[in-house]
Amino acid sequence: MLQKAYNWYSKESVKKAIIEVANNREVVSVYKDVTFGKRPDMLQYPADILQAVSEGTIAFHGSIEQWSNPMKLEVGMAKEQLDNIRTGWSVFFDPDVKDFEIAKIVTKTVVEALKDYGVRNYSLKFSGGKGFHIGIPFEALPETINYQPMQKLYPDLQEKITIFIKWYMKDMLKDELIALDSPENLAGRIGKTLNEIIKDDEIDPFKIVNMDIFKSRHLFRLPYSLHESSLLVSLPMKPEDIDKFEKEQALPEKVKVEEKFLIPKAKGDAQFLVVEALDWASKHMIEERGELLKIRQFKRVKLIPEMYFPPCIKRILEGMADGKKRSLFILINFLRNMGWDAENIEKRIFEWNEKNYPPLRANYLRSQLRWHFRQADRILAPPNCENENFYKSMDVYDLCSELHTQGIKNPISYPIRKIAKVDKLKLKKK
């Protein structure tokens, strides 16, 4: 085993690929008896890899987080102390399931969910064991959220993104699993009884698949590391290769170092995902609580027609070439706040989508509508007008420049004020 590991890690391409990802991460050795080496530890140079292997290391696990100096890490550090030395972190998904075909389906569903939110800068690799890892590099995240530097938002934001993606993909994953096999056979594949995967008279995909919430200093197997038990390579790969991938392709003698993992290709393309995850996790609807009260009282009376909508919303309803998914998020929440019911919203959204170039996938529209309508106990507001990630970057902000001078902070405020003005004029005429 040790000789096989030494032969693998002696390859220059392997050492280079591991060091590239290990940079500024805590890296811990794992031995053949699956025990872990001392913490903290790190890899700085290619020679460090062979030195560790000569001391019995089979696998290398690295931290999701990146640090100014990993060797300053200590057990029991307070969050503030960790925040002060954390320089970045990767969004990471590690679906855990015993069946390899199910693992492929889950991985593809996570990837589709990320793509639905505009994320292209993601990485994928075979774990070397039972499944796959999906990661988004730190550079794909926005630099700040609510004036807080992104590096200080771990693990809270990682948790929100994970829970949001699970919620978003739940129905899609359930449909894919049912298409793969019967509920009885799905349970058998993972060593459970049928009752153990059923909730509310239907299968619960997350009783079949586990997707953990990670805390600080969580480790993952580095790309091109061997797996400490199987001795297969933790192999980066392209998403389109998942279906045809077989574990034998990760045998060290068959692997070529080609694909990369968690190496940034572009900046900021996970921004929309972050914004949506935070909006989803939010427990309050809008900042303008006084306006919210008016909306709730008004929408019990009647639906607000489009003639009262602000210019930015009217422009979006004409169809979009860019920013369609952000537009969908805006429109659904705006229309719900305007007193529109589910049937009218769905009809209007599909009419709007026909004007988009190109249109969004119908399945994507339905999944978004379904998710929002399930939030019967609370209605999210559309993002505020000043939100850099929405109206301004979508080139519709300036259409409402006159309204901003009047103190309008959210699109839902405009129809209410306009209707109030009309009602006031009617009273005067009487």
CSV table of C-alpha atoms in Angstrom, one decimal, residues 5-322:
chain,number,residue,atom,x,y,z
A,5,ALA,CA,1.1,5.6,-2.6
A,6,TYR,CA,4.7,6.6,-3.0
A,7,ASN,CA,4.7,5.8,-6.7
A,8,TRP,CA,1.5,7.8,-7.2
A,9,TYR,CA,2.7,10.9,-5.3
A,10,SER,CA,6.1,10.8,-6.9
A,11,LYS,CA,4.6,12.1,-10.2
A,12,GLU,CA,5.3,15.8,-10.7
A,13,SER,CA,1.9,16.5,-12.1
A,14,VAL,CA,0.2,15.0,-9.0
A,15,LYS,CA,2.3,16.9,-6.6
A,16,LYS,CA,1.7,20.2,-8.5
A,17,ALA,CA,-2.1,19.6,-8.6
A,18,ILE,CA,-2.2,18.9,-4.8
A,19,ILE,CA,-0.1,21.9,-3.8
A,20,GLU,CA,-2.1,24.2,-6.0
A,21,VAL,CA,-5.3,23.4,-4.0
A,22,ALA,CA,-3.5,23.0,-0.7
A,23,ASN,CA,-2.3,26.6,-0.7
A,24,ASN,CA,-3.3,28.4,2.5
A,25,ARG,CA,-5.4,25.4,3.6
A,26,GLU,CA,-4.9,23.3,6.7
A,27,VAL,CA,-3.9,19.9,5.3
A,28,VAL,CA,-3.9,16.7,7.4
A,29,SER,CA,-2.4,13.3,6.7
A,30,VAL,CA,-4.6,10.2,6.8
A,31,TYR,CA,-2.9,6.8,7.4
A,32,LYS,CA,-3.7,3.3,6.2
A,33,ASP,CA,-5.6,2.5,9.4
A,34,VAL,CA,-7.8,5.6,8.6
A,35,THR,CA,-6.4,7.6,11.6
A,36,PHE,CA,-5.6,11.2,11.1
A,37,GLY,CA,-2.3,13.0,11.6
A,38,LYS,CA,-1.6,15.9,13.9
A,39,ARG,CA,-3.6,19.2,13.5
A,40,PRO,CA,-2.8,21.8,12.4
A,41,ASP,CA,-0.6,20.9,9.6
A,42,MET,CA,0.0,22.1,6.0
A,43,LEU,CA,1.7,21.5,2.7
A,44,GLN,CA,3.9,24.2,1.2
A,45,TYR,CA,6.2,22.5,-1.2
A,46,PRO,CA,6.0,19.3,-3.4
A,47,ALA,CA,8.8,17.8,-1.2
A,48,ASP,CA,6.4,18.0,1.8
A,49,ILE,CA,4.1,15.5,0.1
A,50,LEU,CA,6.8,12.8,-0.3
A,51,GLN,CA,8.0,13.4,3.2
A,52,ALA,CA,4.6,12.8,4.6
A,53,VAL,CA,4.2,9.6,2.5
A,54,SER,CA,7.5,8.3,3.7
A,55,GLU,CA,6.1,8.6,7.2
A,56,GLY,CA,3.0,6.5,6.3
A,57,THR,CA,0.5,9.0,4.8
A,58,ILE,CA,-1.9,7.5,2.3
A,59,ALA,CA,-4.3,10.4,1.8
A,60,PHE,CA,-4.4,14.2,2.2
A,61,HIS,CA,-7.4,16.0,3.5
A,62,GLY,CA,-7.6,19.8,3.3
A,63,SER,CA,-9.8,22.4,5.0
A,64,ILE,CA,-12.8,24.1,3.2
A,65,GLU,CA,-11.5,27.3,4.7
A,66,GLN,CA,-8.3,29.1,3.7
A,67,TRP,CA,-6.1,30.8,6.3
A,68,SER,CA,-3.4,33.5,6.5
A,69,ASN,CA,-1.4,30.9,8.4
A,70,PRO,CA,-2.9,27.5,9.0
A,71,MET,CA,-0.4,26.7,11.7
A,72,LYS,CA,-2.0,29.4,14.0
A,73,LEU,CA,-5.1,27.2,14.3
A,74,GLU,CA,-5.9,25.8,17.7
A,75,VAL,CA,-8.6,23.7,19.2
A,76,GLY,CA,-11.4,25.7,20.8
A,77,MET,CA,-10.7,29.0,19.1
A,78,ALA,CA,-13.6,31.5,19.2
A,79,LYS,CA,-15.4,32.5,16.0
A,80,GLU,CA,-13.9,35.9,16.2
A,81,GLN,CA,-10.4,34.5,16.4
A,82,LEU,CA,-11.1,32.2,13.4
A,83,ASP,CA,-12.6,35.1,11.4
A,84,ASN,CA,-9.4,37.1,12.0
A,85,ILE,CA,-7.2,34.6,10.3
A,86,ARG,CA,-9.6,33.2,7.7
A,87,THR,CA,-8.8,34.5,4.2
A,88,GLY,CA,-11.5,32.6,2.2
A,89,TRP,CA,-13.6,29.5,2.0
A,90,SER,CA,-15.2,27.3,-0.6
A,91,VAL,CA,-18.9,26.4,-0.9
A,92,PHE,CA,-18.8,22.7,-0.6
A,93,PHE,CA,-21.4,19.9,-1.1
A,94,ASP,CA,-20.6,16.3,-0.1
A,95,PRO,CA,-23.7,14.1,-0.8
A,96,ASP,CA,-23.4,10.9,1.1
A,97,VAL,CA,-25.3,7.8,-0.2
A,98,LYS,CA,-24.4,4.1,-0.3
A,99,ASP,CA,-25.5,3.5,-3.9
A,100,PHE,CA,-23.2,4.8,-6.7
A,101,GLU,CA,-26.0,5.3,-9.3
A,102,ILE,CA,-28.0,7.3,-6.8
A,103,ALA,CA,-24.8,9.3,-6.0
A,104,LYS,CA,-24.6,10.2,-9.7
A,105,ILE,CA,-28.2,11.4,-9.8
A,106,VAL,CA,-27.8,13.5,-6.7
A,107,THR,CA,-24.6,15.1,-8.0
A,108,LYS,CA,-26.2,15.9,-11.4
A,109,THR,CA,-29.1,17.5,-9.5
A,110,VAL,CA,-26.9,19.7,-7.4
A,111,VAL,CA,-25.0,20.8,-10.5
A,112,GLU,CA,-28.3,21.6,-12.3
A,113,ALA,CA,-29.4,23.6,-9.3
A,114,LEU,CA,-26.2,25.6,-9.3
A,115,LYS,CA,-26.5,26.2,-13.1
A,116,ASP,CA,-30.1,27.4,-12.6
A,117,TYR,CA,-28.7,30.1,-10.4
A,118,GLY,CA,-26.1,31.2,-12.8
A,119,VAL,CA,-23.1,29.4,-11.2
A,120,ARG,CA,-20.7,28.2,-13.8
A,121,ASN,CA,-17.5,28.4,-11.7
A,122,TYR,CA,-18.0,25.2,-9.9
A,123,SER,CA,-15.8,22.1,-9.6
A,124,LEU,CA,-16.7,18.4,-9.5
A,125,LYS,CA,-14.7,15.3,-8.5
A,126,PHE,CA,-15.1,11.7,-7.6
A,127,SER,CA,-14.4,11.4,-3.9
A,128,GLY,CA,-12.4,8.2,-4.3
A,129,GLY,CA,-15.0,6.4,-2.2
A,130,LYS,CA,-18.8,6.2,-2.6
A,131,GLY,CA,-19.7,9.4,-4.3
A,132,PHE,CA,-18.7,12.9,-5.6
A,133,HIS,CA,-17.8,16.3,-4.2
A,134,ILE,CA,-19.0,19.6,-5.7
A,135,GLY,CA,-17.3,22.9,-4.8
A,136,ILE,CA,-17.5,26.6,-5.6
A,137,PRO,CA,-14.2,28.5,-5.1
A,138,PHE,CA,-14.1,31.6,-2.9
A,139,GLU,CA,-13.5,33.9,-5.8
A,140,ALA,CA,-16.9,33.1,-7.3
A,141,LEU,CA,-18.6,34.6,-4.2
A,142,PRO,CA,-19.3,38.4,-3.8
A,143,GLU,CA,-16.7,40.2,-1.9
A,144,THR,CA,-19.1,41.5,0.7
A,145,ILE,CA,-22.7,41.0,1.9
A,146,ASN,CA,-24.3,43.7,3.9
A,147,TYR,CA,-20.9,45.4,4.3
A,148,GLN,CA,-19.5,42.2,5.9
A,149,PRO,CA,-16.4,40.7,4.2
A,150,MET,CA,-17.2,37.3,2.7
A,151,GLN,CA,-14.4,35.5,4.5
A,152,LYS,CA,-16.1,36.2,7.9
A,153,LEU,CA,-19.4,34.7,6.8
A,154,TYR,CA,-18.4,31.1,7.2
A,155,PRO,CA,-19.9,28.8,8.4
A,156,ASP,CA,-23.3,30.6,8.6
A,157,LEU,CA,-23.5,31.3,4.8
A,158,GLN,CA,-22.4,27.8,3.9
A,159,GLU,CA,-25.2,26.5,6.0
A,160,LYS,CA,-27.8,28.7,4.4
A,161,ILE,CA,-26.7,27.9,0.9
A,162,THR,CA,-26.7,24.1,1.6
A,163,ILE,CA,-30.2,24.2,3.2
A,164,PHE,CA,-31.5,26.4,0.3
A,165,ILE,CA,-30.1,24.1,-2.4
A,166,LYS,CA,-31.6,21.1,-0.6
A,167,TRP,CA,-34.9,22.8,-0.5
A,168,TYR,CA,-34.7,23.9,-4.1
A,169,MET,CA,-33.7,20.5,-5.5
A,170,LYS,CA,-35.9,18.3,-3.4
A,171,ASP,CA,-38.7,17.8,-5.9
A,172,MET,CA,-36.4,17.4,-8.8
A,173,LEU,CA,-34.3,14.9,-6.9
A,174,LYS,CA,-37.4,13.0,-5.9
A,175,ASP,CA,-38.6,12.8,-9.5
A,176,GLU,CA,-35.2,11.5,-10.7
A,177,LEU,CA,-35.1,8.9,-8.0
A,178,ILE,CA,-38.6,7.6,-8.8
A,179,ALA,CA,-37.5,7.4,-12.4
A,180,LEU,CA,-34.5,5.3,-11.5
A,181,ASP,CA,-36.3,2.7,-9.4
A,182,SER,CA,-39.3,1.8,-7.3
A,183,PRO,CA,-39.5,3.1,-3.7
A,184,GLU,CA,-39.0,-0.4,-2.4
A,185,ASN,CA,-35.9,-1.0,-4.5
A,186,LEU,CA,-34.5,2.5,-3.6
A,187,ALA,CA,-34.8,1.6,0.1
A,188,GLY,CA,-33.1,-1.7,-0.6
A,189,ARG,CA,-30.2,-0.1,-2.5
A,190,ILE,CA,-29.2,1.9,0.7
A,191,GLY,CA,-30.0,-0.8,3.2
A,192,LYS,CA,-33.2,0.8,4.6
A,193,THR,CA,-36.8,-0.3,4.9
A,194,LEU,CA,-39.5,1.4,2.8
A,195,ASN,CA,-40.9,3.2,5.9
A,196,GLU,CA,-37.5,4.7,6.6
A,197,ILE,CA,-37.5,6.7,3.4
A,198,ILE,CA,-41.2,7.7,3.4
A,199,LYS,CA,-42.5,11.0,4.8
A,200,ASP,CA,-46.1,12.2,4.4
A,201,ASP,CA,-46.9,9.2,2.1
A,202,GLU,CA,-44.1,9.9,-0.4
A,203,ILE,CA,-40.4,9.3,-0.6
A,204,ASP,CA,-38.2,11.9,1.1
A,205,PRO,CA,-35.0,12.1,-1.0
A,206,PHE,CA,-33.0,13.3,2.0
A,207,LYS,CA,-33.9,10.1,3.9
A,208,ILE,CA,-32.0,8.4,1.0
A,209,VAL,CA,-29.2,11.0,0.6
A,210,ASN,CA,-27.5,12.8,3.4
A,211,MET,CA,-26.1,16.3,2.8
A,212,ASP,CA,-24.3,17.5,5.9
A,213,ILE,CA,-23.9,21.0,7.3
A,214,PHE,CA,-20.3,21.8,7.7
A,215,LYS,CA,-18.7,23.6,10.7
A,216,SER,CA,-15.3,25.4,10.9
A,217,ARG,CA,-12.2,23.4,10.1
A,218,HIS,CA,-14.1,20.8,8.2
A,219,LEU,CA,-11.8,18.7,5.9
A,220,PHE,CA,-12.3,17.1,2.5
A,221,ARG,CA,-10.1,14.8,0.5
A,222,LEU,CA,-7.9,16.9,-1.7
A,223,PRO,CA,-8.1,16.4,-5.5
A,224,TYR,CA,-5.7,13.8,-6.8
A,225,SER,CA,-5.2,12.4,-3.3
A,226,LEU,CA,-5.6,8.7,-2.9
A,227,HIS,CA,-8.6,7.4,-0.9
A,228,GLU,CA,-7.2,6.0,2.3
A,229,SER,CA,-9.2,2.8,2.0
A,230,SER,CA,-9.9,2.2,-1.6
A,231,LEU,CA,-6.6,3.6,-2.9
A,232,LEU,CA,-8.6,5.2,-5.8
A,233,VAL,CA,-7.8,8.7,-6.9
A,234,SER,CA,-10.0,11.5,-5.8
A,235,LEU,CA,-10.5,12.5,-9.4
A,236,PRO,CA,-11.7,15.9,-10.8
A,237,MET,CA,-14.0,15.5,-13.8
A,238,LYS,CA,-16.4,17.3,-16.1
A,239,PRO,CA,-20.1,17.2,-15.3
A,240,GLU,CA,-20.9,15.7,-18.7
A,241,ASP,CA,-18.8,12.6,-17.8
A,242,ILE,CA,-20.7,11.6,-14.7
A,243,ASP,CA,-23.1,9.2,-16.3
A,244,LYS,CA,-20.4,7.1,-18.0
A,245,PHE,CA,-18.0,7.3,-15.1
A,246,GLU,CA,-16.9,4.1,-13.4
A,247,LYS,CA,-14.8,3.8,-10.3
A,248,GLU,CA,-12.1,1.8,-12.2
A,249,GLN,CA,-11.3,5.0,-14.1
A,250,ALA,CA,-9.9,6.3,-10.8
A,251,LEU,CA,-7.3,3.6,-10.5
A,252,PRO,CA,-3.9,5.4,-10.2
A,253,GLU,CA,-2.5,3.6,-13.2
A,254,LYS,CA,-5.3,4.9,-15.4
A,255,VAL,CA,-5.4,8.5,-14.2
A,256,LYS,CA,-4.0,11.5,-16.0
A,257,VAL,CA,-3.9,14.9,-14.3
A,258,GLU,CA,-6.1,17.0,-16.5
A,259,GLU,CA,-9.1,18.6,-14.7
A,260,LYS,CA,-8.8,21.0,-11.8
A,261,PHE,CA,-10.8,21.4,-8.6
A,262,LEU,CA,-11.6,24.7,-6.8
A,263,ILE,CA,-9.4,26.7,-9.1
A,264,PRO,CA,-11.2,29.9,-10.0
A,265,LYS,CA,-12.2,30.6,-13.6
A,266,ALA,CA,-14.2,33.7,-13.1
A,267,LYS,CA,-15.1,36.2,-10.3
A,268,GLY,CA,-18.5,36.7,-8.7
A,269,ASP,CA,-20.7,34.3,-10.7
A,270,ALA,CA,-22.2,32.8,-7.5
A,271,GLN,CA,-23.5,36.2,-6.4
A,272,PHE,CA,-27.1,35.4,-7.4
A,273,LEU,CA,-27.0,32.1,-5.6
A,274,VAL,CA,-25.8,33.9,-2.4
A,275,VAL,CA,-28.5,36.6,-2.6
A,276,GLU,CA,-31.3,34.0,-3.2
A,277,ALA,CA,-30.1,31.8,-0.3
A,278,LEU,CA,-30.0,34.7,2.0
A,279,ASP,CA,-33.5,35.9,0.9
A,280,TRP,CA,-34.8,32.4,1.4
A,281,ALA,CA,-33.3,32.2,4.8
A,282,SER,CA,-34.6,35.6,5.9
A,283,LYS,CA,-37.4,35.6,8.5
A,284,HIS,CA,-38.6,39.1,7.8
A,285,MET,CA,-40.2,40.2,4.6
A,286,ILE,CA,-39.1,43.7,3.9
A,287,GLU,CA,-37.5,46.6,5.7
A,288,GLU,CA,-40.5,48.9,5.1
A,289,ARG,CA,-42.8,47.3,7.7
A,290,GLY,CA,-45.3,50.2,7.5
A,291,GLU,CA,-45.7,49.5,3.8
A,292,LEU,CA,-46.1,45.8,4.5
A,293,LEU,CA,-49.1,46.4,6.7
A,294,LYS,CA,-50.7,48.5,4.0
A,295,ILE,CA,-50.1,45.7,1.4
A,296,ARG,CA,-51.6,43.1,3.6
A,297,GLN,CA,-54.7,45.2,4.3
A,298,PHE,CA,-55.1,46.1,0.6
A,299,LYS,CA,-54.6,42.8,-0.9
A,300,ARG,CA,-57.5,41.4,1.1
A,301,VAL,CA,-59.7,43.7,-0.9
A,302,LYS,CA,-58.5,43.3,-4.5
A,303,LEU,CA,-55.7,42.5,-6.9
A,304,ILE,CA,-53.5,45.4,-8.0
A,305,PRO,CA,-53.5,45.6,-11.8
A,306,GLU,CA,-50.4,46.1,-14.0
A,307,MET,CA,-51.4,49.7,-14.8
A,308,TYR,CA,-50.2,50.7,-11.4
A,309,PHE,CA,-46.8,48.8,-11.6
A,310,PRO,CA,-43.5,50.9,-11.5
A,311,PRO,CA,-41.5,51.4,-14.7
A,312,CYS,CA,-38.8,48.9,-13.7
A,313,ILE,CA,-41.4,46.1,-13.3
A,314,LYS,CA,-43.1,47.0,-16.5
A,315,ARG,CA,-39.8,46.9,-18.4
A,316,ILE,CA,-39.0,43.4,-17.0
A,317,LEU,CA,-42.5,42.2,-18.1
A,318,GLU,CA,-41.6,43.1,-21.6
A,319,GLY,CA,-39.0,40.3,-21.7
A,320,MET,CA,-35.3,40.1,-20.8
A,321,ALA,CA,-32.2,38.8,-22.6
A,322,ASP,CA,-30.0,38.9,-19.5
